CSV table of C-alpha atoms in Angstrom, one decimal:
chain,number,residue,atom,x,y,z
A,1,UNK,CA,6.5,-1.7,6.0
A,2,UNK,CA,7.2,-3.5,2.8
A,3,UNK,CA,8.4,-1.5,0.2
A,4,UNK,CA,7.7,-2.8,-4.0
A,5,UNK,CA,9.2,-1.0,-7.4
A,6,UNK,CA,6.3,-2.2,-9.7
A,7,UNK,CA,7.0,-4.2,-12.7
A,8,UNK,CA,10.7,-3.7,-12.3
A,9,UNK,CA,11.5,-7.1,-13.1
A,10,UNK,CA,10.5,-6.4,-16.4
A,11,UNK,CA,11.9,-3.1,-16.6
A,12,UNK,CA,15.2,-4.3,-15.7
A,13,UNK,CA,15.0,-6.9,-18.9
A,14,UNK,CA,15.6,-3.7,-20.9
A,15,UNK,CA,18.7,-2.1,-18.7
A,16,UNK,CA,22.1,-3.5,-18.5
A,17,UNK,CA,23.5,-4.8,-15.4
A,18,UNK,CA,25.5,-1.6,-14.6
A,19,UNK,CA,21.8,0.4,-15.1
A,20,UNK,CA,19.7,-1.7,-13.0
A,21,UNK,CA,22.5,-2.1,-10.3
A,22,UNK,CA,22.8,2.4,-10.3
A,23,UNK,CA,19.1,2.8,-10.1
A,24,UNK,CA,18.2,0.5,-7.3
A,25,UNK,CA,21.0,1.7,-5.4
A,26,UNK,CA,20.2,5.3,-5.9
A,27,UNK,CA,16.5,4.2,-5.0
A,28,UNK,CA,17.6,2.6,-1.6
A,29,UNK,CA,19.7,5.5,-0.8
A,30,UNK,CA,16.6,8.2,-1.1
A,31,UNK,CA,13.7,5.7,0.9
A,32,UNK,CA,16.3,4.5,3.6
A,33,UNK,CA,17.5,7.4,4.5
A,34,UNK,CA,13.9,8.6,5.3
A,35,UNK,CA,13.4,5.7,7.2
A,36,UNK,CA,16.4,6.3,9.5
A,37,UNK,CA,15.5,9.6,9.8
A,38,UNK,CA,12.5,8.9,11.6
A,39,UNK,CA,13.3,6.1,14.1
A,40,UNK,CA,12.9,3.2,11.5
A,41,UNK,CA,14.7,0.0,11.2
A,42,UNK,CA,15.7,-1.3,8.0
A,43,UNK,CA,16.3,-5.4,8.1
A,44,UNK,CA,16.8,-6.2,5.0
A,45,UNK,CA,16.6,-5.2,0.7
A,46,UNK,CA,14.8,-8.1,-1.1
A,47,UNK,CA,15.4,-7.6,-4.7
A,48,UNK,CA,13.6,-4.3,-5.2
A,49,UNK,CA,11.8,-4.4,-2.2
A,50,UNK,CA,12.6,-3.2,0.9
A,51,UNK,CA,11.4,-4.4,4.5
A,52,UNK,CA,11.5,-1.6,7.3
A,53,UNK,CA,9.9,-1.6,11.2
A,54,UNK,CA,9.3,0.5,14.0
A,55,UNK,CA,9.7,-0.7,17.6
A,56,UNK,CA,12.9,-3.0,17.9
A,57,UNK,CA,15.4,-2.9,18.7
A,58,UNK,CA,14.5,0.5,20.2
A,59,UNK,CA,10.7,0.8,21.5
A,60,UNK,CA,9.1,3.5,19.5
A,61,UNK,CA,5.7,5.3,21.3
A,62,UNK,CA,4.8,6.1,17.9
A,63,UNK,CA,5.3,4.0,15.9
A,64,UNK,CA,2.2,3.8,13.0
A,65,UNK,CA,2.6,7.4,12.9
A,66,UNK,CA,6.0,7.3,11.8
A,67,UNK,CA,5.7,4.7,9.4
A,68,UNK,CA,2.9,6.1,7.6
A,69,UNK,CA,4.1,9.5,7.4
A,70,UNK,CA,7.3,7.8,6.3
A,71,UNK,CA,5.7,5.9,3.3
A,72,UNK,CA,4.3,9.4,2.0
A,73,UNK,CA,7.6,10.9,2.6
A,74,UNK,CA,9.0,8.4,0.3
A,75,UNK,CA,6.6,8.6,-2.4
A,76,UNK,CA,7.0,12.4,-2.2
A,77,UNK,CA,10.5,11.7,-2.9
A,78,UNK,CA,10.1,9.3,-6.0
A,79,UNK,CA,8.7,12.0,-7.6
A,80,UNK,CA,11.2,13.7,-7.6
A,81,UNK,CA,13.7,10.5,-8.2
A,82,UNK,CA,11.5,10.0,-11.5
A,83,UNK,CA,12.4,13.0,-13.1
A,84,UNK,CA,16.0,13.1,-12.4
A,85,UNK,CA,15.8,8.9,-13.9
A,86,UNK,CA,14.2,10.2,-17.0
A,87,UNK,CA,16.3,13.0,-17.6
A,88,UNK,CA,19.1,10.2,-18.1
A,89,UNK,CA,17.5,7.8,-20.0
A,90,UNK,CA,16.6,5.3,-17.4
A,91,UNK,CA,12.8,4.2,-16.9
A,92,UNK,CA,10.1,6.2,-14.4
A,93,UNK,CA,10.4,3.4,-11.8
A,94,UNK,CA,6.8,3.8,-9.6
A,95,UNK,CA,7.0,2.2,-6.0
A,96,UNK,CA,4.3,0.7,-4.0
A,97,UNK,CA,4.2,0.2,-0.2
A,98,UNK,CA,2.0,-1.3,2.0
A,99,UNK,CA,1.9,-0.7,6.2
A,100,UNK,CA,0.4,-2.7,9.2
A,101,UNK,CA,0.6,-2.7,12.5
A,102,UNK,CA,0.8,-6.1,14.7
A,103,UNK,CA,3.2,-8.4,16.9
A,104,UNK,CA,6.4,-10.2,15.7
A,105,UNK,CA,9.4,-12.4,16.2
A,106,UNK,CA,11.9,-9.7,16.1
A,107,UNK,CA,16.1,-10.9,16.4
A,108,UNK,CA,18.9,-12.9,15.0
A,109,UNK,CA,17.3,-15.4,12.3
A,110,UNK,CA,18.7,-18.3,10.4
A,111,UNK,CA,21.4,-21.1,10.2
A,112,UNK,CA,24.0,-22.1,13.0
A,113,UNK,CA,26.4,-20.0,10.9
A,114,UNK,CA,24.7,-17.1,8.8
A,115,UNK,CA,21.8,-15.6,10.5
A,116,UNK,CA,20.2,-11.9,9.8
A,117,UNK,CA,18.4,-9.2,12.4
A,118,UNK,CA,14.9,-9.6,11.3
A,119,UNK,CA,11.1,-10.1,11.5
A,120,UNK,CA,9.3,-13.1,11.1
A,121,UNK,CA,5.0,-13.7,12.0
A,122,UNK,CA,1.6,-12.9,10.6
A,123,UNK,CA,1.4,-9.5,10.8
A,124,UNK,CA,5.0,-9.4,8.5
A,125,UNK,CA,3.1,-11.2,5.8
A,126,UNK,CA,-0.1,-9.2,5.9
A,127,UNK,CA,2.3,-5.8,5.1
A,128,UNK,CA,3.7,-7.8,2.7
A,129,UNK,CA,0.4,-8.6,1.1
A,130,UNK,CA,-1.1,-4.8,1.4
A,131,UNK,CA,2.2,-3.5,-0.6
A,132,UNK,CA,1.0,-5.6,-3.3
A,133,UNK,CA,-2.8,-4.8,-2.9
A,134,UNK,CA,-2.0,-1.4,-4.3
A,135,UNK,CA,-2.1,-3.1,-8.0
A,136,UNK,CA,-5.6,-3.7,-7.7
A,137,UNK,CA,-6.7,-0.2,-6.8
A,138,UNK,CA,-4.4,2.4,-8.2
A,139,UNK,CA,-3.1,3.4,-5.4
A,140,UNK,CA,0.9,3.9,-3.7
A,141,UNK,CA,0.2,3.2,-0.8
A,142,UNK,CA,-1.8,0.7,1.5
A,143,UNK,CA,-2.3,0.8,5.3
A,144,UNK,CA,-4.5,-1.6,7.0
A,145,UNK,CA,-7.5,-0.5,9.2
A,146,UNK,CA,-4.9,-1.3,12.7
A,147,UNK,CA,-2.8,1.3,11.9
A,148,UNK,CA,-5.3,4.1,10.2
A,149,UNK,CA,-7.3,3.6,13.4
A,150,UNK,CA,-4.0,4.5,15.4
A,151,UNK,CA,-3.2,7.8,13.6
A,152,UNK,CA,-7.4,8.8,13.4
A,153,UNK,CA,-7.1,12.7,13.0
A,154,UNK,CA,-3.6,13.0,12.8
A,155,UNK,CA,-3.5,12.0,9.2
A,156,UNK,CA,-6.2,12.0,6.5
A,157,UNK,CA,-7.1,8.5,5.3
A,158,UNK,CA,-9.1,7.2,2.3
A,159,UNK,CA,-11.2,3.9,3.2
A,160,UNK,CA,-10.7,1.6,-0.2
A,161,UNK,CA,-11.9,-1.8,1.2
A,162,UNK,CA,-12.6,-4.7,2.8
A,163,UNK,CA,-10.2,-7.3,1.4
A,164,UNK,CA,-9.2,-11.4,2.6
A,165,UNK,CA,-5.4,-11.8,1.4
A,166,UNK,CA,-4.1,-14.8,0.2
A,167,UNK,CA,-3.6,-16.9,2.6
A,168,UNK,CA,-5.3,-15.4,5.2
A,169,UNK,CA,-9.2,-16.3,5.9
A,170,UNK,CA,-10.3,-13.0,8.1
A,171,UNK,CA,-11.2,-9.7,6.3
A,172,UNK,CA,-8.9,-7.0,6.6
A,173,UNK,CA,-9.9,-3.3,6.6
A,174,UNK,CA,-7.7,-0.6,4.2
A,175,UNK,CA,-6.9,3.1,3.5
A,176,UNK,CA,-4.6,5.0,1.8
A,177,UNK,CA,-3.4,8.9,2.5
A,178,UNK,CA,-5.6,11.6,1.3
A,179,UNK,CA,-5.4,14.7,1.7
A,180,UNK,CA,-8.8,15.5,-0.1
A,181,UNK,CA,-11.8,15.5,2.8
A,182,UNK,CA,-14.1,15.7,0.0
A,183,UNK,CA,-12.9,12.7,-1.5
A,184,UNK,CA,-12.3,10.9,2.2
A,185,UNK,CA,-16.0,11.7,2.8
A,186,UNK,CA,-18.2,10.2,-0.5
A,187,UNK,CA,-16.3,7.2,-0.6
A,188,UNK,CA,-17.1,6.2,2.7
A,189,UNK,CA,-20.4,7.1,1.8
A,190,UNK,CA,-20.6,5.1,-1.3
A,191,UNK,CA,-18.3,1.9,0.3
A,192,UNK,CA,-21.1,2.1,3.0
A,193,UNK,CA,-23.9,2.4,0.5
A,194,UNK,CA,-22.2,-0.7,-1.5
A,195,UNK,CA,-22.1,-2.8,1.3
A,196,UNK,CA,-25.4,-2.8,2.3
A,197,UNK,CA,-26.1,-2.9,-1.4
A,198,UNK,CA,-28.0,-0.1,-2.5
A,199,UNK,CA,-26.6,0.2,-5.8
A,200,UNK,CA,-28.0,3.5,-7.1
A,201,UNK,CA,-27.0,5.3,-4.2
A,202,UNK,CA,-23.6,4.1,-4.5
A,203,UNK,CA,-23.3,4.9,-8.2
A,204,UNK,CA,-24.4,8.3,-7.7
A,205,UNK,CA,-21.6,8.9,-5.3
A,206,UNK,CA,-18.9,6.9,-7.0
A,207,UNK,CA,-20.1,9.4,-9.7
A,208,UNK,CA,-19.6,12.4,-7.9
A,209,UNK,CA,-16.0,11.2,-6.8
A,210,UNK,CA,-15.1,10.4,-10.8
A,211,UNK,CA,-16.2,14.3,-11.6
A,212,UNK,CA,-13.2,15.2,-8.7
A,213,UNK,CA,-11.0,13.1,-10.5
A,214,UNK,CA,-11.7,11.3,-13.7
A,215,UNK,CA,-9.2,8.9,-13.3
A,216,UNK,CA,-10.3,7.8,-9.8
A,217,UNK,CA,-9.6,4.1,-10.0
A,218,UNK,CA,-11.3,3.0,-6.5
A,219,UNK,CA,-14.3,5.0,-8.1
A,220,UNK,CA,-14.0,3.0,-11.3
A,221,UNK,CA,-13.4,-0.1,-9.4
A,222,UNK,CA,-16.8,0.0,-7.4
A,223,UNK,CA,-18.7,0.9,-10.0
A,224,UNK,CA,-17.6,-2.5,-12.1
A,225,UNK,CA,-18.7,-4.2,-9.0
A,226,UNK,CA,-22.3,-2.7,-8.7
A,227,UNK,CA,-22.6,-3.3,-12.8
A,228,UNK,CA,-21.7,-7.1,-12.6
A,229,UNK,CA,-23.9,-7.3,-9.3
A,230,UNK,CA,-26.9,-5.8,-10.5
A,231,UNK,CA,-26.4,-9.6,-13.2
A,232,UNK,CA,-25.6,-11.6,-10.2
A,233,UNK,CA,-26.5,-9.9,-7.0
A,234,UNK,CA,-23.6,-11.5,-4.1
A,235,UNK,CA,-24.3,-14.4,-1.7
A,236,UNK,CA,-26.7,-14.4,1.2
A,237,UNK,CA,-24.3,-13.3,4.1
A,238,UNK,CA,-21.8,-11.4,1.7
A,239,UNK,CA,-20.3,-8.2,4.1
A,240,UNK,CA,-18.6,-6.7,1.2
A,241,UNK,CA,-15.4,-7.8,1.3
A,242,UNK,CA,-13.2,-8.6,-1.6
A,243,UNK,CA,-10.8,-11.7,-2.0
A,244,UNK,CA,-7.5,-11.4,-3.1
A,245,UNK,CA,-6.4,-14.6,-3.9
A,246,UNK,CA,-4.1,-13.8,-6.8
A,247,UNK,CA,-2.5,-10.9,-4.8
């Protein structure tokens, strides 16, 4: 799990050194806590971000459960953190956290003299690249397919896309918590629709998912799509998948 406070480099332009050093400590001490209450690891704070795992050094037989019902624990509790940062004066900080489930390097890193307890490999980066995903559609949190797949019925998930990271060259499925099965159920229908590119069909539904919520942005995202395909329909062989390359 990678953990992101969005546009907070910017934010903390504005904030003295005191400020910025109060709220990210205050932040860290709300989402770790949850963490270690539920079998999670913390290795390390980058910046603003935060890097957490299940599975080492204690084996975990549940691990993409916990981590998932972590990161919705967490943004339960930012909601709350919000409020109490605007009532003194400091900015609405919004976090962003993306989840994936895979094999790592996992132990004492670095140099013959300083080394850290963390995770290095693949599956590290893609999390990394999923927390950062979530700028693209709106949403707080993204979980890739390996993990939705491992909680199926145990917690409700929203499928948003098909997306290649940067850096990577295989499509990667992804959802987010929702706890609407309305909602969970057109936009499958319309992501299935789209990518076997029956436009109307998949405007209609996108349609009925912006009268739910006007502000859907996946729904508003989609239909941009269809509008500048219907111009310049996608290649021969396109599955649907997006590219990320600047994410």
């Amino acid at each position: 799990m990678f953990t992101d406070l969005a546009g907070f480099t910017t934010t903390s332009e504005q904030l003295s050194p005191e400020q910025v050093t109060h709220l990210l400590n205050r932040h860290f001490t709300v989402i770790t806590d949850i963490v270690l209450e539920n079998q999670g690891t913390v290795l390390s704070f980058i910046g603003d971000a935060l890097l957490a795992i299940w599975g080492a050094p204690l084996d975990d037989t549940d691990p993409e459960f916990r981590a998932v019902s972590v990161a919705m624990a967490m943004q339960v509790a930012m909601q709350k953190l919000r409020v109490e940062f605007e009532s003194e004066g400091l900015p609405a900080v919004n976090m962003r956290i993306g989840v994936h489930s895979g094999s790592a390097i996992v132990g004492n890193m670095g140099s013959a003299r300083r080394f850290d307890y963390t995770a290095i490999g693949d599956d590290v980066n893609l999390a990394a690249r999923l927390e950062g995903s979530n700028k693209l559609y709106g949403t707080g949190i993204m979980v890739s397919g390996d993990t939705a797949h491992a909680i199926t019925g145990r917690i409700m998930m929203r499928q948003v896309d098909k997306i290649v990271v940067k850096g990577k060259s295989q499509a990667v499925e992804v959802f987010t918590p929702c706890n609407d099965p309305e909602v969970c159920e057109l936009t499958k229908l319309a992501i299935g629709a789209f990518r076997e590119r029956e436009w109307d069909a998949a405007t209609l539904l996108l349609n009925q998912l912006l009268v739910i919520d006007a502000q859907d942005h996946i729904a508003k995202l989609y239909l941009d799509r269809i509008a500048n395909f219907r111009v310049a329909p996608p290649a021969k062989g396109w599955e649907g998948s997006a590219i990320l390359d600047k994410l």
